[in-house]
Coordinates of C-alpha atoms in Angstrom, one line a residue:
M1 CA 6.3 -8.5 -40.9
N2 CA 7.5 -7.9 -37.3
T3 CA 6.7 -11.5 -36.4
N4 CA 8.8 -12.8 -39.3
L5 CA 11.7 -10.6 -38.2
F6 CA 11.7 -12.0 -34.7
M7 CA 11.4 -15.6 -35.8
G8 CA 14.1 -15.2 -38.3
F9 CA 16.5 -13.6 -35.7
S10 CA 15.8 -16.5 -33.2
L11 CA 16.4 -19.3 -35.8
L12 CA 19.5 -17.7 -37.2
T13 CA 21.3 -17.3 -33.8
I14 CA 20.4 -20.8 -32.7
S15 CA 21.8 -22.2 -36.0
L16 CA 25.1 -20.2 -35.6
F17 CA 25.8 -21.5 -32.2
A18 CA 24.9 -25.1 -32.9
Q19 CA 27.6 -25.1 -35.6
E20 CA 30.2 -23.8 -33.1
K21 CA 29.4 -26.3 -30.4
D22 CA 30.7 -29.3 -32.5
S23 CA 34.2 -27.9 -32.7
L24 CA 34.5 -27.7 -28.9
L25 CA 33.4 -31.2 -27.9
N26 CA 36.9 -32.7 -28.1
T27 CA 38.5 -30.0 -25.9
N28 CA 40.4 -31.5 -22.9
I29 CA 38.5 -31.0 -19.7
P30 CA 40.7 -30.0 -16.7
V31 CA 40.0 -31.2 -13.2
L32 CA 37.5 -28.8 -11.7
K33 CA 37.1 -27.5 -8.2
E34 CA 33.7 -26.9 -6.8
I35 CA 31.6 -24.9 -9.3
V36 CA 28.3 -23.3 -8.7
L37 CA 26.1 -22.4 -11.7
S38 CA 23.5 -19.7 -11.2
D39 CA 22.2 -17.4 -13.9
D40 CA 21.3 -14.1 -12.1
K41 CA 20.8 -11.0 -14.2
L42 CA 19.7 -8.8 -11.4
S43 CA 23.3 -8.3 -10.1
L44 CA 24.4 -6.6 -13.4
W45 CA 21.3 -5.0 -14.8
A46 CA 19.1 -4.0 -11.8
V47 CA 21.4 -1.1 -10.8
G48 CA 19.5 1.7 -9.1
S49 CA 16.7 -0.6 -8.2
S50 CA 16.1 -2.0 -4.7
V51 CA 17.1 -5.7 -4.5
L52 CA 16.9 -7.7 -1.3
D53 CA 18.7 -11.1 -1.1
L54 CA 16.9 -13.6 1.2
G55 CA 19.1 -16.6 0.5
T56 CA 20.1 -17.1 4.1
S57 CA 16.5 -17.0 5.2
L58 CA 15.8 -19.9 2.8
R59 CA 18.4 -22.1 4.4
D60 CA 17.0 -21.5 7.9
N61 CA 13.3 -22.1 6.9
R62 CA 13.2 -25.1 4.5
L63 CA 9.7 -26.1 5.5
T64 CA 8.2 -22.6 5.2
D65 CA 6.2 -21.4 2.2
I66 CA 7.5 -18.4 0.3
A67 CA 4.5 -16.3 1.3
S68 CA 5.2 -16.6 5.0
L69 CA 9.0 -16.0 4.5
L70 CA 8.4 -12.8 2.5
S71 CA 5.9 -11.5 5.0
N72 CA 8.5 -11.8 7.8
K73 CA 11.6 -10.8 5.9
S74 CA 10.9 -8.2 3.3
H75 CA 8.9 -5.1 2.3
V76 CA 6.6 -7.2 0.2
R77 CA 2.9 -6.8 1.2
I78 CA 1.3 -10.3 1.5
R79 CA -2.5 -10.6 1.3
S80 CA -3.6 -13.9 2.7
Y81 CA -7.0 -15.5 3.0
G82 CA -5.9 -17.6 6.1
V83 CA -3.5 -20.4 6.7
G84 CA -3.5 -22.6 3.6
G85 CA -5.5 -20.1 1.7
L86 CA -4.5 -18.1 -1.3
S87 CA -1.6 -15.7 -0.7
S88 CA -0.5 -13.1 -3.2
A89 CA 2.2 -10.4 -3.1
S90 CA 2.3 -6.7 -4.0
F91 CA 5.1 -4.1 -4.1
R92 CA 4.9 -0.4 -3.2
G93 CA 1.1 -0.3 -3.4
A94 CA 0.8 -1.9 -6.9
G95 CA -1.7 -4.7 -7.5
T96 CA -1.0 -8.3 -6.8
S97 CA -1.1 -9.0 -10.5
H98 CA 1.6 -6.4 -11.0
T99 CA 4.2 -8.7 -9.2
Q100 CA 6.2 -10.9 -11.6
I101 CA 7.3 -14.2 -10.1
S102 CA 9.9 -16.3 -11.9
W103 CA 11.6 -19.6 -11.2
N104 CA 14.9 -20.0 -13.0
G105 CA 13.6 -17.6 -15.6
V106 CA 10.2 -19.3 -16.1
I107 CA 7.4 -16.8 -15.4
L108 CA 5.0 -18.5 -12.9
N109 CA 2.2 -15.9 -13.2
L110 CA -0.9 -17.5 -14.7
A111 CA -2.3 -16.1 -17.9
T112 CA -5.8 -16.3 -16.5
T113 CA -5.4 -14.2 -13.3
G114 CA -1.9 -12.7 -13.8
Q115 CA -1.0 -14.0 -10.3
Q116 CA 0.7 -16.9 -8.6
D117 CA -0.3 -18.3 -5.2
L118 CA 2.9 -18.2 -3.0
T119 CA 1.5 -20.5 -0.4
L120 CA 2.1 -23.4 -2.9
I121 CA 5.9 -22.8 -3.1
P122 CA 8.0 -24.4 -0.3
A123 CA 11.4 -22.9 0.5
L124 CA 12.8 -26.4 0.2
F125 CA 12.4 -26.1 -3.6
V126 CA 14.5 -22.9 -3.9
D127 CA 18.2 -22.1 -3.3
E128 CA 18.1 -18.4 -4.1
L129 CA 15.4 -15.8 -3.4
K130 CA 15.7 -12.2 -4.4
V131 CA 13.1 -9.5 -4.1
Q132 CA 13.3 -6.6 -6.5
S133 CA 11.1 -3.5 -5.8
G134 CA 9.8 -1.2 -8.4
G135 CA 8.9 -1.7 -12.1
L136 CA 11.8 -2.9 -14.3
S137 CA 10.1 -4.2 -17.5
S138 CA 13.0 -3.2 -19.7
L139 CA 14.9 -6.1 -18.2
L140 CA 12.1 -8.4 -17.0
G141 CA 9.3 -7.8 -19.5
E142 CA 5.5 -7.5 -19.1
G143 CA 4.1 -8.0 -15.6
A144 CA 6.9 -6.5 -13.6
L145 CA 5.0 -3.3 -13.0
G146 CA 5.2 -3.2 -9.2
G147 CA 8.2 -5.5 -8.6
S148 CA 9.5 -9.0 -9.0
I149 CA 10.3 -12.1 -7.0
H150 CA 13.1 -14.3 -8.3
L151 CA 13.4 -18.0 -7.3
R152 CA 16.4 -19.8 -8.5
N153 CA 18.3 -23.1 -8.1
K154 CA 22.0 -23.7 -7.9
Y155 CA 24.0 -26.5 -9.5
R156 CA 27.0 -27.6 -7.6
F157 CA 29.8 -29.9 -8.9
N158 CA 32.4 -31.9 -7.0
Q159 CA 30.1 -32.3 -4.0
A160 CA 29.8 -36.1 -3.9
Y161 CA 26.6 -37.1 -2.1
N162 CA 24.5 -34.9 0.2
T163 CA 21.0 -35.6 1.6
Q164 CA 18.8 -33.5 3.9
L165 CA 15.6 -34.7 5.6
N166 CA 13.1 -32.3 7.1
F167 CA 10.2 -33.0 9.4
S168 CA 7.8 -30.5 10.9
V169 CA 4.6 -30.7 13.0
G170 CA 2.5 -27.9 14.5
S171 CA -0.8 -26.7 15.7
F172 CA -4.1 -27.3 13.8
G173 CA -3.0 -30.7 12.5
K174 CA 0.0 -29.4 10.5
Q175 CA 2.4 -32.0 9.2
M176 CA 5.1 -31.4 6.7
Y177 CA 7.9 -33.7 5.4
G178 CA 10.7 -32.8 3.0
L179 CA 13.7 -34.5 1.4
S180 CA 16.4 -33.1 -0.8
S181 CA 19.3 -35.0 -2.2
Q182 CA 22.2 -34.1 -4.5
V183 CA 25.0 -36.1 -6.0
S184 CA 27.7 -34.7 -8.3
D185 CA 31.2 -35.1 -9.7
A186 CA 33.3 -32.8 -11.9
K187 CA 31.0 -33.1 -15.0
N188 CA 27.6 -34.2 -13.7
A189 CA 25.2 -32.9 -11.0
F190 CA 21.8 -34.5 -10.1
D191 CA 19.3 -33.1 -7.7
I192 CA 16.0 -34.4 -6.4
R193 CA 13.5 -32.9 -3.9
F194 CA 10.1 -34.0 -2.4
Y195 CA 7.7 -32.5 0.1
L196 CA 4.3 -33.4 1.6
H197 CA 2.2 -30.9 3.5
H198 CA -1.1 -31.4 5.3
A199 CA -3.0 -29.2 7.8
E200 CA -6.6 -29.2 9.2
N201 CA -6.4 -25.5 9.9
D202 CA -9.3 -25.8 12.5
Y203 CA -8.1 -22.9 14.6
S204 CA -10.4 -20.7 16.7
F205 CA -11.2 -17.0 16.2
N206 CA -13.3 -14.3 17.7
D207 CA -16.5 -13.8 15.8
P208 CA -17.5 -10.1 15.7
Y209 CA -21.0 -11.0 14.7
L210 CA -21.4 -13.0 17.9
N211 CA -20.1 -10.4 20.3
G212 CA -16.6 -11.8 20.1
E213 CA -17.6 -15.4 20.9
K214 CA -15.0 -18.1 20.0
R215 CA -15.6 -20.2 16.9
D216 CA -13.7 -22.9 15.2
L217 CA -12.8 -22.4 11.5
E218 CA -14.5 -25.2 9.5
H219 CA -14.0 -26.7 6.1
A220 CA -10.4 -25.4 5.8
S221 CA -8.1 -28.4 5.4
F222 CA -5.1 -28.2 3.1
S223 CA -3.0 -30.8 1.4
S224 CA -0.1 -30.3 -1.0
K225 CA 2.7 -32.4 -2.5
G226 CA 5.5 -31.6 -4.8
F227 CA 8.4 -33.2 -6.7
Q228 CA 11.4 -31.4 -8.3
T229 CA 14.4 -32.9 -10.0
S230 CA 17.3 -31.6 -12.2
Y231 CA 20.3 -32.9 -14.1
V232 CA 23.2 -30.8 -15.4
K233 CA 26.0 -31.9 -17.6
R234 CA 29.3 -30.0 -18.2
F235 CA 30.6 -31.1 -21.6
N236 CA 33.8 -29.1 -21.2
R237 CA 35.0 -25.7 -19.8
Y238 CA 32.8 -23.9 -22.4
W239 CA 29.5 -25.8 -22.7
S240 CA 26.9 -27.1 -20.2
A241 CA 23.3 -28.1 -20.4
D242 CA 20.7 -28.9 -17.8
I243 CA 17.1 -30.1 -17.6
R244 CA 14.7 -29.4 -14.7
Y245 CA 11.2 -30.7 -13.9
W246 CA 8.7 -29.5 -11.2
H247 CA 5.4 -31.1 -10.4
Q248 CA 3.0 -29.6 -7.8
G249 CA -0.4 -30.8 -6.7
T250 CA -2.7 -29.2 -4.1
F251 CA -6.2 -29.8 -2.7
R252 CA -7.9 -27.4 -0.3
E253 CA -11.2 -26.8 1.3
L254 CA -12.1 -23.1 1.1
A255 CA -13.3 -21.9 4.5
P256 CA -16.4 -19.7 4.8
S257 CA -15.8 -16.0 5.6
I258 CA -17.0 -14.8 9.0
S259 CA -20.2 -13.5 7.5
E260 CA -21.0 -16.9 5.9
A261 CA -22.7 -19.7 7.8
Q262 CA -21.0 -22.5 5.9
S263 CA -18.9 -23.4 2.8
T264 CA -18.7 -26.4 0.5
A265 CA -16.2 -24.8 -1.9
E266 CA -13.1 -26.8 -2.8
Q267 CA -10.2 -26.1 -5.1
E268 CA -7.7 -28.4 -6.7
D269 CA -4.5 -27.1 -8.4
E270 CA -1.9 -29.0 -10.4
S271 CA 1.1 -27.7 -12.3
N272 CA 4.0 -29.1 -14.3
I273 CA 7.0 -27.2 -15.4
L274 CA 9.7 -28.6 -17.7
L275 CA 12.8 -26.5 -18.4
F276 CA 15.8 -27.2 -20.7
H277 CA 18.7 -24.8 -20.6
V278 CA 22.0 -24.6 -22.5
N279 CA 24.9 -22.3 -21.5
H280 CA 28.0 -21.4 -23.5
Q281 CA 30.9 -19.3 -22.0
K282 CA 34.1 -18.5 -23.8
E283 CA 36.5 -15.7 -22.9
K284 CA 34.4 -12.6 -22.9
F285 CA 31.2 -14.0 -24.4
E286 CA 28.2 -15.9 -22.9
W287 CA 25.1 -17.4 -24.5
N288 CA 22.1 -18.8 -22.7
A289 CA 19.1 -20.6 -24.4
N290 CA 16.0 -21.8 -22.7
V291 CA 13.1 -23.9 -23.8
S292 CA 10.2 -24.3 -21.2
Y293 CA 6.7 -25.7 -20.9
H294 CA 4.4 -24.7 -18.1
H295 CA 1.0 -26.5 -17.6
S296 CA -1.5 -25.5 -15.0
D297 CA -4.9 -26.9 -14.0
L298 CA -7.3 -25.3 -11.6
S299 CA -10.7 -26.9 -10.6
Y300 CA -13.2 -25.1 -8.4
E301 CA -16.4 -26.6 -7.1
D302 CA -19.0 -25.2 -4.8
S303 CA -22.1 -27.5 -4.6
L304 CA -23.9 -25.0 -2.3
K305 CA -23.8 -22.3 -4.9
N306 CA -24.0 -24.7 -7.8
V307 CA -20.6 -23.4 -9.3
F308 CA -18.3 -25.7 -11.1
S309 CA -15.3 -24.3 -12.9
N310 CA -12.2 -25.7 -14.7
H311 CA -9.3 -23.7 -16.0
T312 CA -6.3 -25.0 -18.0
T313 CA -3.3 -23.1 -19.3
H314 CA -0.4 -24.1 -21.4
R315 CA 2.7 -21.9 -21.9
Y316 CA 5.5 -22.6 -24.3
K317 CA 8.5 -20.4 -24.4
I318 CA 11.8 -20.2 -26.3
S319 CA 14.3 -17.6 -25.2
Q320 CA 18.0 -16.8 -25.5
D321 CA 20.3 -14.0 -24.4
F322 CA 23.8 -13.1 -25.4
R323 CA 26.4 -11.2 -23.3
W324 CA 29.6 -9.6 -24.6
D325 CA 32.3 -8.2 -22.3
L326 CA 33.6 -5.3 -24.3
K327 CA 36.7 -3.2 -23.9
G328 CA 36.8 -0.4 -21.3
K329 CA 34.7 -2.2 -18.6
E330 CA 31.6 -2.3 -20.9
I331 CA 29.0 -5.1 -21.1
L332 CA 26.3 -5.5 -23.8
R333 CA 23.3 -7.9 -23.4
L334 CA 20.8 -8.9 -26.1
E335 CA 17.7 -11.0 -25.5
S336 CA 15.0 -12.4 -27.7
S337 CA 12.1 -14.7 -26.9
M338 CA 8.9 -16.3 -28.3
Q339 CA 6.0 -17.3 -26.1
L340 CA 2.7 -18.9 -26.7
D341 CA -0.1 -19.0 -24.1
S342 CA -3.1 -21.2 -24.5
V343 CA -6.1 -21.0 -22.2
T344 CA -9.3 -23.2 -22.0
S345 CA -11.8 -22.4 -19.3
T346 CA -15.5 -22.8 -18.5
N347 CA -15.6 -19.1 -17.7
I348 CA -13.4 -17.6 -20.4
N349 CA -15.2 -16.4 -23.5
D350 CA -12.3 -16.1 -26.0
L351 CA -12.7 -17.6 -29.5
R352 CA -9.0 -17.5 -30.1
G353 CA -7.9 -19.2 -26.8
S354 CA -4.3 -18.3 -27.4
E355 CA -1.8 -15.4 -27.4
T356 CA 1.6 -15.2 -29.0
R357 CA 4.3 -12.9 -27.8
F358 CA 7.7 -11.9 -29.3
T359 CA 10.3 -10.0 -27.4
L360 CA 13.5 -8.2 -28.1
G361 CA 15.5 -6.5 -25.3
L362 CA 18.9 -4.7 -25.1
N363 CA 20.9 -3.8 -22.0
H364 CA 24.1 -1.9 -21.7
N365 CA 26.4 -1.6 -18.7
K366 CA 29.3 0.9 -18.8
H367 CA 31.9 2.0 -16.2
L368 CA 32.7 5.6 -16.9
S369 CA 35.4 5.3 -14.2
D370 CA 36.2 3.1 -11.2
N371 CA 33.5 4.8 -9.2
V372 CA 30.8 5.7 -11.8
L373 CA 28.6 3.2 -13.5
I374 CA 25.7 3.8 -16.0
V375 CA 23.2 1.1 -17.0
S376 CA 20.6 1.5 -19.7
G377 CA 18.0 -0.8 -21.3
A378 CA 15.2 -1.0 -23.8
R379 CA 12.6 -3.6 -24.6
Q380 CA 9.9 -4.1 -27.2
E381 CA 7.2 -6.7 -27.2
I382 CA 4.8 -7.7 -29.9
V383 CA 1.6 -9.5 -28.8
D384 CA -0.6 -11.0 -31.5
N385 CA 1.1 -8.8 -34.1
E386 CA 0.5 -5.6 -32.1
L387 CA 3.2 -3.4 -30.6
S388 CA 3.2 -3.1 -26.8
P389 CA 4.5 0.0 -25.1
F390 CA 8.2 0.7 -25.6
L391 CA 10.1 0.1 -22.3
P392 CA 13.3 2.2 -21.7
S393 CA 15.3 2.5 -18.5
I394 CA 18.3 4.4 -17.3
S395 CA 20.2 4.2 -14.0
F396 CA 23.5 5.4 -12.4
Q397 CA 25.6 4.2 -9.6
L398 CA 28.2 6.2 -7.8
K399 CA 30.7 4.8 -5.3
L400 CA 31.2 7.7 -2.8
N401 CA 33.8 5.8 -0.8
P402 CA 34.7 2.2 0.0
N403 CA 31.6 1.9 2.3
I404 CA 28.9 4.0 0.6
L405 CA 27.1 3.5 -2.6
L406 CA 24.6 5.9 -4.2
A407 CA 22.4 4.8 -7.1
C408 CA 19.4 6.2 -8.9
G409 CA 17.3 5.1 -11.9
S410 CA 14.1 5.7 -13.8
Y411 CA 12.1 2.8 -15.5
R412 CA 9.0 2.4 -17.6
S413 CA 6.9 -0.8 -17.1
Y414 CA 3.6 -2.2 -18.3
K415 CA 1.0 -5.0 -17.6
R416 CA -1.4 -6.4 -20.1
P417 CA -4.9 -7.2 -18.9
S418 CA -5.2 -10.8 -17.9
Y419 CA -7.5 -13.3 -19.6
N420 CA -10.0 -13.0 -16.7
D421 CA -10.0 -9.2 -17.1
R422 CA -10.8 -9.4 -20.8
F423 CA -12.8 -12.5 -21.3
W424 CA -14.4 -13.6 -18.0
D425 CA -18.0 -14.7 -18.5
P426 CA -19.9 -12.7 -17.4
G427 CA -18.2 -9.3 -17.1
G428 CA -14.9 -9.5 -19.1
N429 CA -14.0 -6.3 -21.0
P430 CA -12.0 -7.1 -24.2
N431 CA -11.4 -3.4 -24.8
L432 CA -9.2 -2.8 -21.8
L433 CA -5.9 -1.0 -22.3
E434 CA -2.5 -1.9 -20.9
E435 CA -1.6 -0.6 -17.5
V436 CA 1.5 1.5 -18.0
G437 CA 3.7 3.0 -15.3
W438 CA 7.0 4.6 -14.6
M439 CA 9.0 4.9 -11.5
S440 CA 12.2 6.8 -10.3
N441 CA 14.2 5.3 -7.5
L442 CA 17.0 6.7 -5.3
R443 CA 19.0 4.3 -3.2
L444 CA 21.8 4.7 -0.7
V445 CA 23.7 1.7 0.7
Y446 CA 26.2 1.7 3.6
E447 CA 28.2 -1.4 4.4
K448 CA 31.2 -2.0 6.6
S449 CA 32.7 -4.9 8.5
N450 CA 35.7 -5.9 10.5
T451 CA 36.8 -8.9 12.6
H452 CA 33.9 -8.8 15.0
V453 CA 31.2 -6.5 13.5
K454 CA 29.3 -6.4 10.2
K455 CA 27.0 -3.5 9.5
R456 CA 24.8 -2.9 6.5
M457 CA 22.0 -0.3 5.8
G458 CA 20.1 0.3 2.6
M459 CA 17.6 3.2 2.1
S460 CA 15.4 3.8 -0.9
M461 CA 13.1 6.6 -1.9
Y462 CA 10.8 6.3 -4.9
Y463 CA 8.1 8.1 -6.9
G464 CA 6.0 6.6 -9.6
K465 CA 2.6 6.7 -11.5
I466 CA 0.5 3.9 -13.0
K467 CA -2.1 4.9 -15.6
N468 CA -5.0 2.8 -16.9
W469 CA -5.2 1.0 -13.6
I470 CA -7.8 -1.8 -14.0
I471 CA -10.7 -1.8 -11.4
W472 CA -13.6 -4.2 -11.2
L473 CA -16.8 -2.2 -10.6
P474 CA -20.6 -2.9 -10.4
S475 CA -22.2 -2.7 -13.8
A476 CA -24.8 0.1 -14.2
V477 CA -26.9 -2.3 -16.4
E478 CA -26.2 -5.9 -15.3
S479 CA -26.1 -7.5 -11.9
Y480 CA -22.4 -8.5 -12.2
W481 CA -19.1 -6.5 -12.0
V482 CA -17.0 -5.4 -14.9
P483 CA -13.4 -4.2 -15.2
E484 CA -12.5 -0.7 -16.4
N485 CA -9.4 1.4 -16.9
K486 CA -10.3 3.9 -14.2
S487 CA -7.4 5.0 -12.0
L488 CA -4.3 7.0 -12.2
V489 CA -2.3 5.8 -9.2
E490 CA 0.6 7.7 -7.6
Q491 CA 3.2 5.9 -5.5
I492 CA 5.4 7.7 -3.0
G493 CA 7.5 5.9 -0.4
F494 CA 10.5 5.1 1.6
E495 CA 12.2 1.7 2.4
L496 CA 14.8 0.8 4.9
E497 CA 16.8 -2.4 5.4
G498 CA 19.3 -2.8 8.2
L499 CA 21.7 -5.5 9.5
Y500 CA 24.0 -5.5 12.5
E501 CA 26.0 -8.6 13.4
F502 CA 28.4 -8.9 16.2
H503 CA 30.4 -12.1 17.0
N504 CA 33.2 -13.1 19.3
S505 CA 34.5 -16.4 20.7
W506 CA 31.3 -17.2 22.6
C507 CA 28.3 -15.8 20.8
V508 CA 26.9 -14.3 17.6
F509 CA 24.3 -11.5 17.9
T510 CA 22.3 -10.4 14.9
Y511 CA 19.7 -7.6 14.5
E512 CA 17.8 -7.3 11.2
T513 CA 15.1 -4.8 10.1
T514 CA 13.0 -4.1 7.0
S515 CA 10.6 -1.2 7.2
S516 CA 8.6 0.8 4.6
Y517 CA 6.4 3.9 4.4
Q518 CA 4.2 4.1 1.3
M519 CA 1.5 6.6 0.2
V520 CA -0.5 5.2 -2.7
K521 CA -3.3 7.4 -4.1
D522 CA -5.8 7.3 -6.9
L523 CA -5.5 10.7 -8.5
N524 CA -8.7 10.2 -10.5
T525 CA -11.0 9.8 -7.5
E526 CA -13.3 12.6 -6.6
M527 CA -12.9 12.1 -2.9
I528 CA -11.2 14.9 -0.8
G529 CA -8.5 14.2 1.7
S530 CA -6.6 10.9 2.3
R531 CA -7.0 8.4 -0.6
Q532 CA -4.8 5.5 0.3
L533 CA -5.6 2.5 -1.8
M534 CA -7.5 -0.4 -0.3
Y535 CA -5.5 -3.0 1.6
I536 CA -2.2 -1.0 1.5
P537 CA -0.8 -0.1 4.9
V538 CA 0.9 3.3 5.1
F539 CA 3.6 1.7 7.4
Q540 CA 4.9 -1.8 7.9
T541 CA 8.0 -3.2 9.6
N542 CA 9.8 -6.4 10.5
Q543 CA 12.3 -6.5 13.4
R544 CA 14.4 -9.6 14.2
I545 CA 16.9 -10.3 17.0
S546 CA 18.8 -13.5 17.3
M547 CA 21.6 -14.8 19.6
E548 CA 23.7 -17.9 18.9
V549 CA 25.7 -19.4 21.9
E550 CA 27.6 -22.6 21.1
K551 CA 24.9 -25.0 19.9
I552 CA 21.8 -23.0 20.8
T553 CA 20.3 -20.2 18.8
W554 CA 17.2 -18.2 19.8
H555 CA 15.3 -15.5 18.0
Y556 CA 12.5 -13.0 18.5
Q557 CA 10.7 -11.5 15.5
H558 CA 8.1 -8.8 15.3
H559 CA 5.9 -7.7 12.4
F560 CA 3.7 -4.6 12.4
E561 CA 1.2 -3.3 9.9
S562 CA -0.8 0.0 10.1
V563 CA -4.5 0.3 9.3
R564 CA -5.6 -1.0 5.9
Y565 CA -8.8 0.4 4.3
T566 CA -11.3 -2.0 2.8
S567 CA -13.5 0.5 1.0
V568 CA -12.8 3.4 -1.3
D569 CA -14.4 6.0 1.0
H570 CA -12.2 4.7 4.0
K571 CA -15.3 4.0 6.1
S572 CA -14.4 0.4 6.4
Y573 CA -11.0 -0.7 7.5
L574 CA -8.9 -3.4 9.2
D575 CA -7.2 -2.4 12.5
P576 CA -3.4 -2.2 12.8
Y577 CA -1.9 -5.4 14.1
S578 CA 1.4 -6.7 15.6
L579 CA 2.7 -10.3 15.4
A580 CA 5.5 -11.7 17.5
N581 CA 7.3 -15.0 16.9
V582 CA 9.9 -16.5 19.2
G583 CA 11.9 -19.7 18.6
I584 CA 14.9 -21.7 19.7
K585 CA 17.2 -24.1 17.7
Y586 CA 19.6 -26.7 19.0
S587 CA 22.4 -28.0 16.7
Y588 CA 24.6 -31.0 17.3
E589 CA 26.3 -33.9 15.5
M590 CA 25.4 -37.6 15.5
Q591 CA 28.2 -39.8 14.1
G592 CA 29.7 -36.8 12.4
E593 CA 26.4 -35.6 10.7
P594 CA 24.7 -32.4 11.8
I595 CA 21.1 -32.4 13.2
N596 CA 19.0 -29.3 13.9
I597 CA 16.0 -29.3 16.3
G598 CA 13.8 -26.3 16.5
F599 CA 10.7 -25.1 18.3
Q600 CA 8.8 -21.9 17.5
V601 CA 5.8 -20.1 19.0
N602 CA 3.9 -18.0 16.4
N603 CA 1.7 -15.0 17.2
L604 CA 3.1 -15.1 20.7
W605 CA 0.7 -12.4 22.1
D606 CA -2.3 -14.2 20.6
A607 CA -3.3 -11.2 18.4
N608 CA -6.7 -11.1 16.8
Y609 CA -6.2 -9.9 13.2
Q610 CA -7.2 -10.2 9.6
M611 CA -5.2 -9.7 6.4
V612 CA -8.3 -9.8 4.2
Q613 CA -11.7 -8.6 5.5
N614 CA -13.8 -11.3 7.2
R615 CA -11.0 -13.9 6.8
P616 CA -9.7 -14.6 10.4
M617 CA -6.0 -15.5 10.9
P618 CA -4.9 -18.0 13.6
G619 CA -4.0 -17.0 17.2
R620 CA -1.1 -18.4 19.1
H621 CA 0.2 -21.6 17.6
F622 CA 3.3 -23.8 17.7
N623 CA 5.7 -25.5 15.3
F624 CA 8.4 -28.2 16.0
N625 CA 10.9 -29.2 13.3
I626 CA 13.9 -31.5 12.9
N627 CA 16.5 -31.4 10.1
F628 CA 18.9 -34.3 9.4
Y629 CA 21.9 -34.0 7.2
L630 CA 23.2 -37.3 5.8

């Protein structure tokens, strides 16, 4: 009955707006100035939550993968298996599968693992990057238990023709090429992007099992290619539609760990995403509808261990949201969606092979006065005709003066067990419960600028709990591991972001920082004393200084992470480490077109470190890049 209600609601609203569209097609279209279309729901509805905008960093690092950029620019904890290896993200001590990753509203997390490899996403393919810390499932849905990463593209009109070529070479056989081109007029905008990336990753490391003797990493090459294109059409001042396609293909050799003599493991990934979007805006009303298809293939082969696996997922989704600007500075948003996941795998033992999800969400934004804002939300999902946990949220924002903003909020979130958790053969547990959490967040933002100085500081304090945390443990009967709902996890922490920028007639000086302190404990463990979860540093920080003088810009960046435990009893751990990167960029014009040339030294002090146990990271290495604007 609930399923029929959701389907009926979706079909009814689509039918109503299809009838209205015909009456608007003959409306005269005025001459338009530059227009940028970007659907961003965080700005209105994530009040009280911590949101970090990294759009500027994207423009300066077009041939950097999203994992590296987040590691250097945010509070996000990146867990990497080495250059070119799997890289996953976690927020505030939550698991990597608790991070929701979306691209223009399409959820990229795979149904099999609940994760997405951020190494495979180049900054070239993204125009906006926002990082939201803390669970906010009332707005974002299932999966956003720890936080979310939002990748978006902009559509620009009246920009004629613009092309950018990117070229980068570096240590360990790295070569990367990128091209992006846009052409637009007042009604149409077309965008196309390519990239190729190859690296041998044959760097040296100190082997602790050979008394620190130098060894070269073997069987670690990485090759990736991608293609992305979009077209948007503005029919008139009220209606627009766009279509976007993204293809990605990757092949990599999986290097042995330090404790392994050799590896023959190889992995091949392929994904295709097709997105169709319609937007209608008229006076105080807006409607968005999306139809998307996401296909993913993963093939894993290890002839040495006689393991051959194939995993294919298909995701179909139809969604729409409505927004009304009401009287008295009040906004109402209604969202509905229908999603079908289909999974086939050599290691998934699920007779159904598919999962259907219906969603209904409601958000309300109300200014009680010019300085006081209250935002509330609620969401209900139905998965295979069963109700998921109800997801409410409430937040407040108070403007203390023109420069200081105080916000607080409380949110409930949840994460369903992945297909691997429930049906992996051998070991899957179909009786697992959903992981359910709640978090309260207090945030203070100070911002002030004048002719020469810009200052911004954001501080967040949070407290949360996640129950039914899923842990894979050795089976008491069988020789393999099985997942269980074992932990009650407590999250307590503090985050800081700062920006200081000074500029005059001869230079621009910039200082940026992101730092975090997080205590994440399993309250169900029987151990006494410190119980920080594995792989979560208590403290991490990024510091960056840059100076721009005429055509030359240099920067120094420093990243630090404290000790990370690799066993529950804390007897095994990874040492703290510091990384320093230094770079210089020269900008000039050739026949009126800008060209940027850059050189960077990574891991300047040649630190010996690991992000995952027995997975060595590279020492000092170099990167050279050129960007042409045509």
